[in-house]
Short mmCIF file of C-alpha atoms (C1' of nucleotides) and ligand atoms in Angstrom, two decimals:
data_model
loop_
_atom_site.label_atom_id
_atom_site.label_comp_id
_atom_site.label_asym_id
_atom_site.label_seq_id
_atom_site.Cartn_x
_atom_site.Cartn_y
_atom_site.Cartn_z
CA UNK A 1 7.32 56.99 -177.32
CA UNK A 2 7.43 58.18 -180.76
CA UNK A 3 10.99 60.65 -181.88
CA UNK A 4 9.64 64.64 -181.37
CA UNK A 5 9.21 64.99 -184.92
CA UNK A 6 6.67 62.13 -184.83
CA UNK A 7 5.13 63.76 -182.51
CA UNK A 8 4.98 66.42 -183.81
CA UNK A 9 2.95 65.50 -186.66
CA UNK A 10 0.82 63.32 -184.43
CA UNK A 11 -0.59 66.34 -182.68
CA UNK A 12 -1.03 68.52 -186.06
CA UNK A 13 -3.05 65.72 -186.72
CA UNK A 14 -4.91 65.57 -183.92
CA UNK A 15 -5.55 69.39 -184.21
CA UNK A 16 -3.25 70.08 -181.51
CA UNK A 17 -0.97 73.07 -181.67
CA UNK A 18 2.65 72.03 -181.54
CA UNK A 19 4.03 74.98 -179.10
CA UNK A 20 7.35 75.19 -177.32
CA UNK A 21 6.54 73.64 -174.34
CA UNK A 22 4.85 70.77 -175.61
CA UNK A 23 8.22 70.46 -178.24
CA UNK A 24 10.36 71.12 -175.00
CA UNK A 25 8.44 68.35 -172.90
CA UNK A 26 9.10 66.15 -176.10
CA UNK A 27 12.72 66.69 -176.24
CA UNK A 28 13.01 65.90 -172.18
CA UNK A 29 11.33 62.97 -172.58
CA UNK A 30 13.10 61.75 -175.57
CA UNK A 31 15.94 58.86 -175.27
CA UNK A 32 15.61 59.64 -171.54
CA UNK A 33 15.70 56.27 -169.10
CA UNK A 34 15.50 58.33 -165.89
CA UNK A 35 12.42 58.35 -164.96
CA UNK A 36 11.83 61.19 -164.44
CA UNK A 37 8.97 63.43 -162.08
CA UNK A 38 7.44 65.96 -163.24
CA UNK A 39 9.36 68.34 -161.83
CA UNK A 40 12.72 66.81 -163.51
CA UNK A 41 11.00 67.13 -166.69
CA UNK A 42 10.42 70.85 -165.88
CA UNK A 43 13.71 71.59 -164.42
CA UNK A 44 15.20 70.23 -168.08
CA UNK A 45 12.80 72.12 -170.31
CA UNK A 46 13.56 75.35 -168.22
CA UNK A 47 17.11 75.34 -169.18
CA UNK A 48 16.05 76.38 -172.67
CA UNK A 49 12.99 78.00 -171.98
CA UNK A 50 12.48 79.55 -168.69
CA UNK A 51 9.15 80.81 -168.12
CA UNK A 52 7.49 77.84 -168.67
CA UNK A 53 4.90 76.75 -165.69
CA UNK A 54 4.96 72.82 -163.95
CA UNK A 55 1.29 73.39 -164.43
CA UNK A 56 1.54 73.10 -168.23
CA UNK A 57 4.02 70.39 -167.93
CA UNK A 58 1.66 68.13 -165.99
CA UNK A 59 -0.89 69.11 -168.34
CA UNK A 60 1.56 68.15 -171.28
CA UNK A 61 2.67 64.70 -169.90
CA UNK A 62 -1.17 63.64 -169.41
CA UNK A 63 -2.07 64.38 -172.28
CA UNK A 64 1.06 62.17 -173.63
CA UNK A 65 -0.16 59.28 -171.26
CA UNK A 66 -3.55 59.85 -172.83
CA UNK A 67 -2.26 59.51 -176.06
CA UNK A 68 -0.38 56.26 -175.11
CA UNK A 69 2.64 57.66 -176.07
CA UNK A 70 4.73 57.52 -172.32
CA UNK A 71 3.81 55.29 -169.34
CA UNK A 72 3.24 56.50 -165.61
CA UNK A 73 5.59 54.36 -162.64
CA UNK A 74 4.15 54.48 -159.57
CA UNK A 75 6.98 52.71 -157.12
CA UNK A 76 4.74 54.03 -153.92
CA UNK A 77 7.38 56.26 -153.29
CA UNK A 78 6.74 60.01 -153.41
CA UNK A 79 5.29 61.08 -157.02
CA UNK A 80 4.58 59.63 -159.95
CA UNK A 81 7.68 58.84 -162.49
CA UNK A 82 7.25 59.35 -165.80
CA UNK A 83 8.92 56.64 -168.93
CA UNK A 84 9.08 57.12 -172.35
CA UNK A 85 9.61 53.07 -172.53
CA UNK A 86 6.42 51.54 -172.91
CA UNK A 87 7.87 48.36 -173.45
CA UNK A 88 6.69 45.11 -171.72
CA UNK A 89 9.51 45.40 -168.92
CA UNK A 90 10.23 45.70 -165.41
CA UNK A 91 12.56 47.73 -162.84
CA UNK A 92 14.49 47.72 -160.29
CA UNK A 93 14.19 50.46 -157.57
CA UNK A 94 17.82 51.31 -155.83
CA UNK A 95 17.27 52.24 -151.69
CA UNK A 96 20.67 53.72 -152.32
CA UNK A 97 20.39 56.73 -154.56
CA UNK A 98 16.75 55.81 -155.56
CA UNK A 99 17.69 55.59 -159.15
CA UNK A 100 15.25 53.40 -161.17
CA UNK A 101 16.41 50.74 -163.71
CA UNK A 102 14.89 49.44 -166.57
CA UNK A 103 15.21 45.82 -166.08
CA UNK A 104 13.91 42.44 -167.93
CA UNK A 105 13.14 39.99 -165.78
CA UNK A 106 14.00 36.22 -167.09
CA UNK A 107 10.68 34.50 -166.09
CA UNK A 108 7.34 34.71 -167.11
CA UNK A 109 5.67 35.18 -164.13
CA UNK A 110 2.09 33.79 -164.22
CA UNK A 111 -0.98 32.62 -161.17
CA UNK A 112 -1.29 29.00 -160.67
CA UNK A 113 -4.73 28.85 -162.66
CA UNK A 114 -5.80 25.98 -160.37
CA UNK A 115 -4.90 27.86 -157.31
CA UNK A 116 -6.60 30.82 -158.65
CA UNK A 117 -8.99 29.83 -161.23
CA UNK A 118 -11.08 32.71 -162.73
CA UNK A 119 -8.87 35.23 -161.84
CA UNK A 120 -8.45 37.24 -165.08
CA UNK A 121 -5.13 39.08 -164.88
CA UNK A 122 -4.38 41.89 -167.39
CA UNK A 123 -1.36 43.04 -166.44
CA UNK A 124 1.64 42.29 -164.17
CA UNK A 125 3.89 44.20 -162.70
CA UNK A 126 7.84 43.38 -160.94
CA UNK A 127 9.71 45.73 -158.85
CA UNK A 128 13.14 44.54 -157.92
CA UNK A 129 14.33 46.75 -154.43
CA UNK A 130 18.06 46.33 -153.76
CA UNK A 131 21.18 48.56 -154.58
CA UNK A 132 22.94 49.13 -157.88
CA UNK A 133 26.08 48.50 -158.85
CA UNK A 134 27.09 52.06 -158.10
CA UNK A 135 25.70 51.92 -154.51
CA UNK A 136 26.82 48.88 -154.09
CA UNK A 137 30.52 49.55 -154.58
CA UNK A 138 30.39 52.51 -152.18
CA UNK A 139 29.88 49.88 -148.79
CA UNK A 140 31.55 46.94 -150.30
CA UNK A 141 33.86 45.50 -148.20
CA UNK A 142 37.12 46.68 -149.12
CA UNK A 143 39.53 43.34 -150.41
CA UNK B 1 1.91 39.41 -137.01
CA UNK B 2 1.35 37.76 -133.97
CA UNK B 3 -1.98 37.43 -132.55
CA UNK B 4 -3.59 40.55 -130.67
CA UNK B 5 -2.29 38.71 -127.11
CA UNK B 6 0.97 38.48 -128.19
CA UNK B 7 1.26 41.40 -129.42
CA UNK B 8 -0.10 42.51 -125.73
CA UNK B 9 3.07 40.72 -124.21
CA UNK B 10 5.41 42.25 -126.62
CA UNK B 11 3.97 46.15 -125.93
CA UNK B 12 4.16 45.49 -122.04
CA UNK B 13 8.01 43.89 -122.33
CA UNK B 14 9.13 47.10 -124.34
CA UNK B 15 7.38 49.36 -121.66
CA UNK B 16 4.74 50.56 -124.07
CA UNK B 17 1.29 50.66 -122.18
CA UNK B 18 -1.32 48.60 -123.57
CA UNK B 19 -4.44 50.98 -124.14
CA UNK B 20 -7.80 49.85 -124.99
CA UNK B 21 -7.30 51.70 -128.23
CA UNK B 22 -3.78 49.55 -129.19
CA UNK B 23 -5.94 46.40 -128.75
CA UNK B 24 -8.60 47.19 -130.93
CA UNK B 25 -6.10 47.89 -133.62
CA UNK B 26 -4.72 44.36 -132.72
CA UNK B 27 -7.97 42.91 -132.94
CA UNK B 28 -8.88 45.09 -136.26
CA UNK B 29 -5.59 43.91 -138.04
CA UNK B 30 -5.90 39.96 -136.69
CA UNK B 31 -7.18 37.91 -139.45
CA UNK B 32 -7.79 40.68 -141.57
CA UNK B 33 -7.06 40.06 -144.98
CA UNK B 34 -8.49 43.02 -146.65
CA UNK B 35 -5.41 45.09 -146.96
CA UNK B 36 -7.51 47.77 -145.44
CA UNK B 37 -6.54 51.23 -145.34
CA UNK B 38 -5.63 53.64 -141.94
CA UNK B 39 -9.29 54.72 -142.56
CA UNK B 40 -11.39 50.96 -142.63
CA UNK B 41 -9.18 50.03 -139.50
CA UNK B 42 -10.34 53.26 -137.85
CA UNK B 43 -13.67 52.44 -138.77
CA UNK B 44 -13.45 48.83 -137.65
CA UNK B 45 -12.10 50.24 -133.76
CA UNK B 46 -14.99 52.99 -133.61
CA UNK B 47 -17.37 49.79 -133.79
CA UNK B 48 -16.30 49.03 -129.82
CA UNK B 49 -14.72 52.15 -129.19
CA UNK B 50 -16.61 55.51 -130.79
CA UNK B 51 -14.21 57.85 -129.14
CA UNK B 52 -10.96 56.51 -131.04
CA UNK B 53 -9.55 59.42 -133.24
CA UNK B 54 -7.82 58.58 -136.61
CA UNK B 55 -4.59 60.22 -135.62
CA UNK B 56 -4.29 57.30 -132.66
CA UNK B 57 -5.06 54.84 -135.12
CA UNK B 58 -2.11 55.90 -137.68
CA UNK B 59 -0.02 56.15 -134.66
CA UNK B 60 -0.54 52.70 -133.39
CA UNK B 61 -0.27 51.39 -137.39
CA UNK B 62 2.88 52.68 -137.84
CA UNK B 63 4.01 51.72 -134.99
CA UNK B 64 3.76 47.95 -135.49
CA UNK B 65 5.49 48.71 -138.67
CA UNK B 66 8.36 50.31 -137.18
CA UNK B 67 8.24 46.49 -134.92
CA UNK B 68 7.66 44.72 -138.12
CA UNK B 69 4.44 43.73 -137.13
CA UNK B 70 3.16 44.37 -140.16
CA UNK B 71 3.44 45.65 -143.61
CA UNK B 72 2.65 48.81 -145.54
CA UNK B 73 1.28 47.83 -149.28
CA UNK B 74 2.14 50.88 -151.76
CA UNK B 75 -0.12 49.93 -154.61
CA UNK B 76 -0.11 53.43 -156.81
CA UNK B 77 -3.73 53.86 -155.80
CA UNK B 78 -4.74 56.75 -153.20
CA UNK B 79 -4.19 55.62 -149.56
CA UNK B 80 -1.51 52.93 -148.03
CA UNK B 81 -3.07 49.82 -147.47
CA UNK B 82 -1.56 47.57 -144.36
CA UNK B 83 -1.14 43.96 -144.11
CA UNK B 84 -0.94 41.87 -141.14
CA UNK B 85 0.58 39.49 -143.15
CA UNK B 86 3.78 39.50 -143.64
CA UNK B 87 4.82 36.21 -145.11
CA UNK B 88 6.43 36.65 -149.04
CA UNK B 89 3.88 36.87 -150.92
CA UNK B 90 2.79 38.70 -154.31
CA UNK B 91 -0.77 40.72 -154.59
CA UNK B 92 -3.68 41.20 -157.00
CA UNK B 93 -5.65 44.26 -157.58
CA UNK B 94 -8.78 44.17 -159.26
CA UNK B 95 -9.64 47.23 -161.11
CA UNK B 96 -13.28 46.26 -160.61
CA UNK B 97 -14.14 46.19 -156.99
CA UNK B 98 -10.77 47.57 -155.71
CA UNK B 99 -10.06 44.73 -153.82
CA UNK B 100 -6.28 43.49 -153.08
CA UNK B 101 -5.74 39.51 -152.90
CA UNK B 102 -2.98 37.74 -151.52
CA UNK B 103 -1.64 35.19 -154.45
CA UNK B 104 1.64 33.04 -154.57
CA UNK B 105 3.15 33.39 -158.01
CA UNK B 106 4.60 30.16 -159.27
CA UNK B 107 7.82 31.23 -160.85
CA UNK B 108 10.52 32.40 -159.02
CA UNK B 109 11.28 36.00 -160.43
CA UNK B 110 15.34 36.63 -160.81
CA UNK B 111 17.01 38.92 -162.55
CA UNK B 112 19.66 37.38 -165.13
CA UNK B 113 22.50 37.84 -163.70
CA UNK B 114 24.59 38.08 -166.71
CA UNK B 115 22.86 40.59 -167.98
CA UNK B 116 22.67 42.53 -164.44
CA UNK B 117 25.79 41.89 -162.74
CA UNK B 118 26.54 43.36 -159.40
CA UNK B 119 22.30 44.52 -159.14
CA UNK B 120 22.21 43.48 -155.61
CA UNK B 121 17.85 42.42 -155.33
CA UNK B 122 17.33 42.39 -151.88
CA UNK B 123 13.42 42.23 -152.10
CA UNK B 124 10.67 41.64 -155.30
CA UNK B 125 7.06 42.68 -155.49
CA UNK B 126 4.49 41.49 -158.01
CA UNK B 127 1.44 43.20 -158.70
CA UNK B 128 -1.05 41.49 -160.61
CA UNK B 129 -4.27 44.23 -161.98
CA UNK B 130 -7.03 42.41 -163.47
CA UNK B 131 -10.31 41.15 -162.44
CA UNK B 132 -11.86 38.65 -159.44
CA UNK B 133 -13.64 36.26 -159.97
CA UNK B 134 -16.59 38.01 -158.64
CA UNK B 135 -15.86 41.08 -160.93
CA UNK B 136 -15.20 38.88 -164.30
CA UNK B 137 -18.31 37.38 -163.58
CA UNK B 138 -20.60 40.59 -163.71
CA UNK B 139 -19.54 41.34 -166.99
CA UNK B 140 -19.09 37.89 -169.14
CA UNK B 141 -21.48 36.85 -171.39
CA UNK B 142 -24.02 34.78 -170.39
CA UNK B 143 -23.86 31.35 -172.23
"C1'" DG C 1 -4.08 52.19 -103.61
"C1'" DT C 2 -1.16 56.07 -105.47
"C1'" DG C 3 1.27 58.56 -108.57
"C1'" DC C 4 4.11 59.18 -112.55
"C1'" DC C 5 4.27 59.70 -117.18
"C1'" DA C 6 3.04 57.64 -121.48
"C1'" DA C 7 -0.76 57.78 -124.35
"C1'" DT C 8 -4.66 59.83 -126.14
"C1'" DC C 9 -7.69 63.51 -127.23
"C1'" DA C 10 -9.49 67.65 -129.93
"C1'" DA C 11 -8.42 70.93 -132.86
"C1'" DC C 12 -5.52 72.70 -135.84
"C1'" DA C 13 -1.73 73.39 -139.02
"C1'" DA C 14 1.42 71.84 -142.31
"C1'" DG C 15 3.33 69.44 -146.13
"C1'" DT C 16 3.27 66.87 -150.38
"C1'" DC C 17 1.46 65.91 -154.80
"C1'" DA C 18 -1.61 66.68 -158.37
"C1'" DT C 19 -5.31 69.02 -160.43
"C1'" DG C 20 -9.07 72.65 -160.90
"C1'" DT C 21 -10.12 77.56 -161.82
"C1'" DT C 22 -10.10 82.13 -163.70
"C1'" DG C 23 -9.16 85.92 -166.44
"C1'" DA C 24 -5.68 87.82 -169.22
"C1'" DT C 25 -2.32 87.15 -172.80
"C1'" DT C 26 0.15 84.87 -176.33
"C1'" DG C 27 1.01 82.68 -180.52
"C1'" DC C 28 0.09 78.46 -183.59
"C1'" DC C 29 -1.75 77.58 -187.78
"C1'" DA C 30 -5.78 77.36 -191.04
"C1'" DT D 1 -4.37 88.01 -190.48
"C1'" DG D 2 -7.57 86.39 -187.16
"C1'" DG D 3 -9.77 82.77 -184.30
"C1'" DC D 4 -9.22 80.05 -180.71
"C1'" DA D 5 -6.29 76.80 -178.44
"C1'" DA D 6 -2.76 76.97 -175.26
"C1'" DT D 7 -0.28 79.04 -171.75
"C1'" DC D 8 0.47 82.03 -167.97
"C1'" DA D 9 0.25 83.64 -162.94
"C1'" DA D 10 -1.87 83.12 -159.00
"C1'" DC D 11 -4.57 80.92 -156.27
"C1'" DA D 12 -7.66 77.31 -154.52
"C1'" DT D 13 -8.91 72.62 -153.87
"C1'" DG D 14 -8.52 67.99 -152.52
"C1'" DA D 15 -6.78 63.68 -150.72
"C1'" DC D 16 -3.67 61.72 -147.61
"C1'" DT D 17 -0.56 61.71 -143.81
"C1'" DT D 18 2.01 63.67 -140.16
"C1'" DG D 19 3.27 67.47 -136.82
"C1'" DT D 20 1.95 70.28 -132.86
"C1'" DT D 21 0.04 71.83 -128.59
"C1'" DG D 22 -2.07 71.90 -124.30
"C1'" DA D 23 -5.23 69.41 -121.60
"C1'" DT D 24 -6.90 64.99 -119.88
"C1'" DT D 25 -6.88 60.19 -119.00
"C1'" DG D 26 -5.54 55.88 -117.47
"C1'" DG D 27 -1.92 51.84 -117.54
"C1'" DC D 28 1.14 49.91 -114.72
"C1'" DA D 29 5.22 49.87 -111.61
"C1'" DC D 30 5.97 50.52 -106.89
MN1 MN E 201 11.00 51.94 -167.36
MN1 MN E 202 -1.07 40.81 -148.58
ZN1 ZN E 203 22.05 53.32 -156.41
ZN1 ZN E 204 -13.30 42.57 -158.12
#
DNA sequence: GTGCCAATCAACAAGTCATGTTGATTGCCA
DNA sequence: TGGCAATCAACATGACTTGTTGATTGGCAC
């Protein structure tokens, strides 16, 4: 996604009003490799400014996905995680803490065109499921 | 999974009865490879057996997951699709028709190691999302 | 065969996640 | 300063899946 203050003039120029919560959704989004739900994004953007409503957050995030700015993760796991990468990239899903990475995966994964000719594929997606290196310390065997 | 009469042997040796509605989720899950959801199964039983309910037949599903019978495909879209098979193997998702595919990616996906040390992968999904052959057909242009 | 008890049924309720609605209020920005 | 977009609270809706309950059925061990 673009820095708030590109943002910012993105929607002036849109003719969309730049109001707190849209600049607070902005901020909460901004530099953050969580991914986040929707309800993490409100939880942050209530520490500053609490009377603001998960209904205008949703609102605020699809319109952001609309705009191309973030991307929406579904990982089939509860609800939808929102990233401010949108990046060609991949992730990796811990079963530990459920933390997702931001990974790149080395090959280029492709379908055998003569095993599947005339399949058109636009898009490909790789979820790595494991444990991460914090999880994976805490049942390590012990040298 | 195994086929619907081995799957009959296995009920009866863990003391779980074999109802008439159990087998015609065998039989609607045995060669199936339409990654249907709880719903098309249901509708596939009623066929034979009108009386089935839909709770019954989300009982029985998830119970031959919990025996690893099958598989439960998460693919961001509405409803859990199952899969009797449950071989490795990747998916594709046409954003045509809907339909899911079974495909066998050629590379072998890995995470560099270097850059991802001590990222324990224990299992990798690919999702391809274009369009089947059927689909990219509809809308080329006709020579 | 008989009988126990698991399994199923209908009929609901509940829970989660996301979005729609409505009418009032606020406040951004031309 | 004023128009109108945006937000708010409060609630409803909707899709999907599972829980519950009390009654009924029928598989299967004996
Ligand atoms: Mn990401
Ligand atoms: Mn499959
Ligand atoms: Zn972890
Ligand atoms: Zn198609």
């Amino acid at each position: 996604m673009r820095t708030p203050e590109e943002l910012t003039e993105r929607f002036r120029a849109l003719g969309l009003k730049v109001t707190p919560q849209r600049q607070g959704v902005f901020h909460a989004l901004w530099g953050n490799d969580s991914h986040p739900t929707a309800e993490a994004i409100w939880d942050r953007v209530r520490e500053t400014m609490p009377t603001v409503s998960l209904r205008t957050v949703y609102q605020v995030l699809n319109d952001l996905i609309d705009l191309g700015e973030i991307g929406a993760v579904r990982l089939g796991t509860s609800s939808v995680r929102f990233d401010p990468n949108i990046d060609g990239h991949d992730h990796f899903v811990c079963r530990g803490c459920g933390r997702v990475h931001d990974v790149h995966a080395t090959a280029m994964v492709e379908l055998p065109a003569d095993h599947y000719p005339d399949f058109e594929v636009e898009a490909t997606q790789i979820v790595f499921r494991g444990r991460c290196p914090a999880c994976a310390r805490i049942t390590a065997v012990p040298s």
